[in-house]
mmCIF file with all atom_site columns, C-alpha atoms in Angstrom:
data_model
loop_
_atom_site.group_PDB
_atom_site.id
_atom_site.type_symbol
_atom_site.label_atom_id
_atom_site.label_alt_id
_atom_site.label_comp_id
_atom_site.label_asym_id
_atom_site.label_entity_id
_atom_site.label_seq_id
_atom_site.pdbx_PDB_ins_code
_atom_site.Cartn_x
_atom_site.Cartn_y
_atom_site.Cartn_z
_atom_site.occupancy
_atom_site.B_iso_or_equiv
_atom_site.pdbx_formal_charge
_atom_site.auth_seq_id
_atom_site.auth_comp_id
_atom_site.auth_asym_id
_atom_site.auth_atom_id
_atom_site.pdbx_PDB_model_num
ATOM 1  C CA . MET A 1 1  ? 0.000   0.000  0.000  1.00 0.00 ? 1  MET A CA 1
ATOM 2  C CA . GLU A 1 2  ? 1.423   3.369  -0.976 1.00 0.00 ? 2  GLU A CA 1
ATOM 3  C CA . LEU A 1 3  ? 1.814   5.868  1.832  1.00 0.00 ? 3  LEU A CA 1
ATOM 4  C CA . ARG A 1 4  ? -0.402  8.940  1.730  1.00 0.00 ? 4  ARG A CA 1
ATOM 5  C CA . VAL A 1 5  ? -2.005  11.471 4.045  1.00 0.00 ? 5  VAL A CA 1
ATOM 6  C CA . GLY A 1 6  ? -4.912  9.958  5.972  1.00 0.00 ? 6  GLY A CA 1
ATOM 7  C CA . LEU A 1 7  ? -3.606  6.409  6.396  1.00 0.00 ? 7  LEU A CA 1
ATOM 8  C CA . GLU A 1 8  ? -2.816  5.185  9.903  1.00 0.00 ? 8  GLU A CA 1
ATOM 9  C CA . VAL A 1 9  ? 0.479   3.811  11.197 1.00 0.00 ? 9  VAL A CA 1
ATOM 10 C CA . GLN A 1 10 ? 1.044   1.713  14.294 1.00 0.00 ? 10 GLN A CA 1
ATOM 11 C CA . CYS A 1 11 ? 3.253   3.644  16.669 1.00 0.00 ? 11 CYS A CA 1
ATOM 12 C CA . PRO A 1 12 ? 6.429   1.887  17.839 1.00 0.00 ? 12 PRO A CA 1
ATOM 13 C CA . HIS A 1 13 ? 6.295   3.867  21.097 1.00 0.00 ? 13 HIS A CA 1
ATOM 14 C CA . CYS A 1 14 ? 2.744   3.309  22.367 1.00 0.00 ? 14 CYS A CA 1
ATOM 15 C CA . GLY A 1 15 ? 1.291   0.672  20.018 1.00 0.00 ? 15 GLY A CA 1
ATOM 16 C CA . SER A 1 16 ? -1.712  2.849  19.096 1.00 0.00 ? 16 SER A CA 1
ATOM 17 C CA . TRP A 1 17 ? -2.680  3.795  15.550 1.00 0.00 ? 17 TRP A CA 1
ATOM 18 C CA . HIS A 1 18 ? -2.021  7.392  14.486 1.00 0.00 ? 18 HIS A CA 1
ATOM 19 C CA . ARG A 1 19 ? -3.086  9.185  11.308 1.00 0.00 ? 19 ARG A CA 1
ATOM 20 C CA . LEU A 1 20 ? -0.462  10.295 8.781  1.00 0.00 ? 20 LEU A CA 1
ATOM 21 C CA . VAL A 1 21 ? -0.293  14.019 8.097  1.00 0.00 ? 21 VAL A CA 1
ATOM 22 C CA . GLY A 1 22 ? 1.752   16.125 5.726  1.00 0.00 ? 22 GLY A CA 1
ATOM 23 C CA . PRO A 1 23 ? 4.192   18.859 6.686  1.00 0.00 ? 23 PRO A CA 1
ATOM 24 C CA . THR A 1 24 ? 2.894   22.110 8.133  1.00 0.00 ? 24 THR A CA 1
ATOM 25 C CA . LEU A 1 25 ? 5.911   24.076 6.923  1.00 0.00 ? 25 LEU A CA 1
ATOM 26 C CA . VAL A 1 26 ? 7.369   23.395 3.489  1.00 0.00 ? 26 VAL A CA 1
ATOM 27 C CA . THR A 1 27 ? 10.858  24.804 3.060  1.00 0.00 ? 27 THR A CA 1
ATOM 28 C CA . THR A 1 28 ? 12.134  22.616 0.204  1.00 0.00 ? 28 THR A CA 1
ATOM 29 C CA . THR A 1 29 ? 10.618  20.669 -2.670 1.00 0.00 ? 29 THR A CA 1
ATOM 30 C CA . ALA A 1 30 ? 11.282  17.388 -0.856 1.00 0.00 ? 30 ALA A CA 1
ATOM 31 C CA . ASP A 1 31 ? 9.488   18.587 2.307  1.00 0.00 ? 31 ASP A CA 1
ATOM 32 C CA . LYS A 1 32 ? 6.088   18.467 0.609  1.00 0.00 ? 32 LYS A CA 1
ATOM 33 C CA . ASN A 1 33 ? 6.373   14.668 0.298  1.00 0.00 ? 33 ASN A CA 1
ATOM 34 C CA . PHE A 1 34 ? 7.267   13.942 3.923  1.00 0.00 ? 34 PHE A CA 1
ATOM 35 C CA . LEU A 1 35 ? 4.668   12.216 6.106  1.00 0.00 ? 35 LEU A CA 1
ATOM 36 C CA . TYR A 1 36 ? 4.491   12.397 9.876  1.00 0.00 ? 36 TYR A CA 1
ATOM 37 C CA . PHE A 1 37 ? 2.354   11.234 12.773 1.00 0.00 ? 37 PHE A CA 1
ATOM 38 C CA . GLU A 1 38 ? 1.999   12.581 16.287 1.00 0.00 ? 38 GLU A CA 1
ATOM 39 C CA . CYS A 1 39 ? 2.280   10.357 19.348 1.00 0.00 ? 39 CYS A CA 1
ATOM 40 C CA . PRO A 1 40 ? 0.874   11.813 22.576 1.00 0.00 ? 40 PRO A CA 1
ATOM 41 C CA . THR A 1 41 ? 2.927   9.320  24.612 1.00 0.00 ? 41 THR A CA 1
ATOM 42 C CA . ARG A 1 42 ? 6.270   10.261 23.068 1.00 0.00 ? 42 ARG A CA 1
ATOM 43 C CA . GLY A 1 43 ? 5.361   13.824 22.188 1.00 0.00 ? 43 GLY A CA 1
ATOM 44 C CA . GLY A 1 44 ? 6.113   15.658 18.976 1.00 0.00 ? 44 GLY A CA 1
ATOM 45 C CA . ARG A 1 45 ? 5.989   14.689 15.330 1.00 0.00 ? 45 ARG A CA 1
ATOM 46 C CA . LEU A 1 46 ? 7.646   11.524 14.108 1.00 0.00 ? 46 LEU A CA 1
ATOM 47 C CA . PHE A 1 47 ? 8.753   10.864 10.534 1.00 0.00 ? 47 PHE A CA 1
ATOM 48 C CA . ALA A 1 48 ? 6.856   7.967  8.918  1.00 0.00 ? 48 ALA A CA 1
ATOM 49 C CA . GLY A 1 49 ? 8.034   8.087  5.294  1.00 0.00 ? 49 GLY A CA 1
ATOM 50 C CA . GLN A 1 50 ? 7.296   9.860  2.032  1.00 0.00 ? 50 GLN A CA 1
ATOM 51 C CA . VAL A 1 51 ? 4.187   10.083 -0.128 1.00 0.00 ? 51 VAL A CA 1
ATOM 52 C CA . GLY A 1 52 ? 4.177   7.170  -2.570 1.00 0.00 ? 52 GLY A CA 1
ATOM 53 C CA . ASP A 1 53 ? 6.577   4.963  -0.602 1.00 0.00 ? 53 ASP A CA 1
ATOM 54 C CA . VAL A 1 54 ? 5.515   1.326  -0.868 1.00 0.00 ? 54 VAL A CA 1
ATOM 55 C CA . VAL A 1 55 ? 7.596   0.208  2.094  1.00 0.00 ? 55 VAL A CA 1
ATOM 56 C CA . SER A 1 56 ? 6.720   1.759  5.436  1.00 0.00 ? 56 SER A CA 1
ATOM 57 C CA . ARG A 1 57 ? 8.851   1.993  8.553  1.00 0.00 ? 57 ARG A CA 1
ATOM 58 C CA . PHE A 1 58 ? 5.787   0.935  10.566 1.00 0.00 ? 58 PHE A CA 1
ATOM 59 C CA . PRO A 1 59 ? 2.627   -1.179 10.006 1.00 0.00 ? 59 PRO A CA 1
ATOM 60 C CA . VAL A 1 60 ? 0.045   0.752  7.939  1.00 0.00 ? 60 VAL A CA 1
ATOM 61 C CA . ARG A 1 61 ? -3.740  0.445  7.591  1.00 0.00 ? 61 ARG A CA 1
ATOM 62 C CA . GLN A 1 62 ? -6.768  2.261  6.225  1.00 0.00 ? 62 GLN A CA 1
ATOM 63 C CA . PRO A 1 63 ? -8.504  4.373  8.906  1.00 0.00 ? 63 PRO A CA 1
ATOM 64 C CA . THR A 1 64 ? -11.244 2.565  10.795 1.00 0.00 ? 64 THR A CA 1
#
């Protein structure tokens, strides 16, 4: 499954599922493709991959 905004990833820190979001501040052309998720347990944004990646760093699913 290709990564995109709106999918959910399983967090390696808390085990919960978090929604992928795009960058809030784009400073370079590459930045617009970065995907992140926020973990309330760990705090802050965590990098999940890039739009269109087929291989994810974490388990991915459609939102439930």
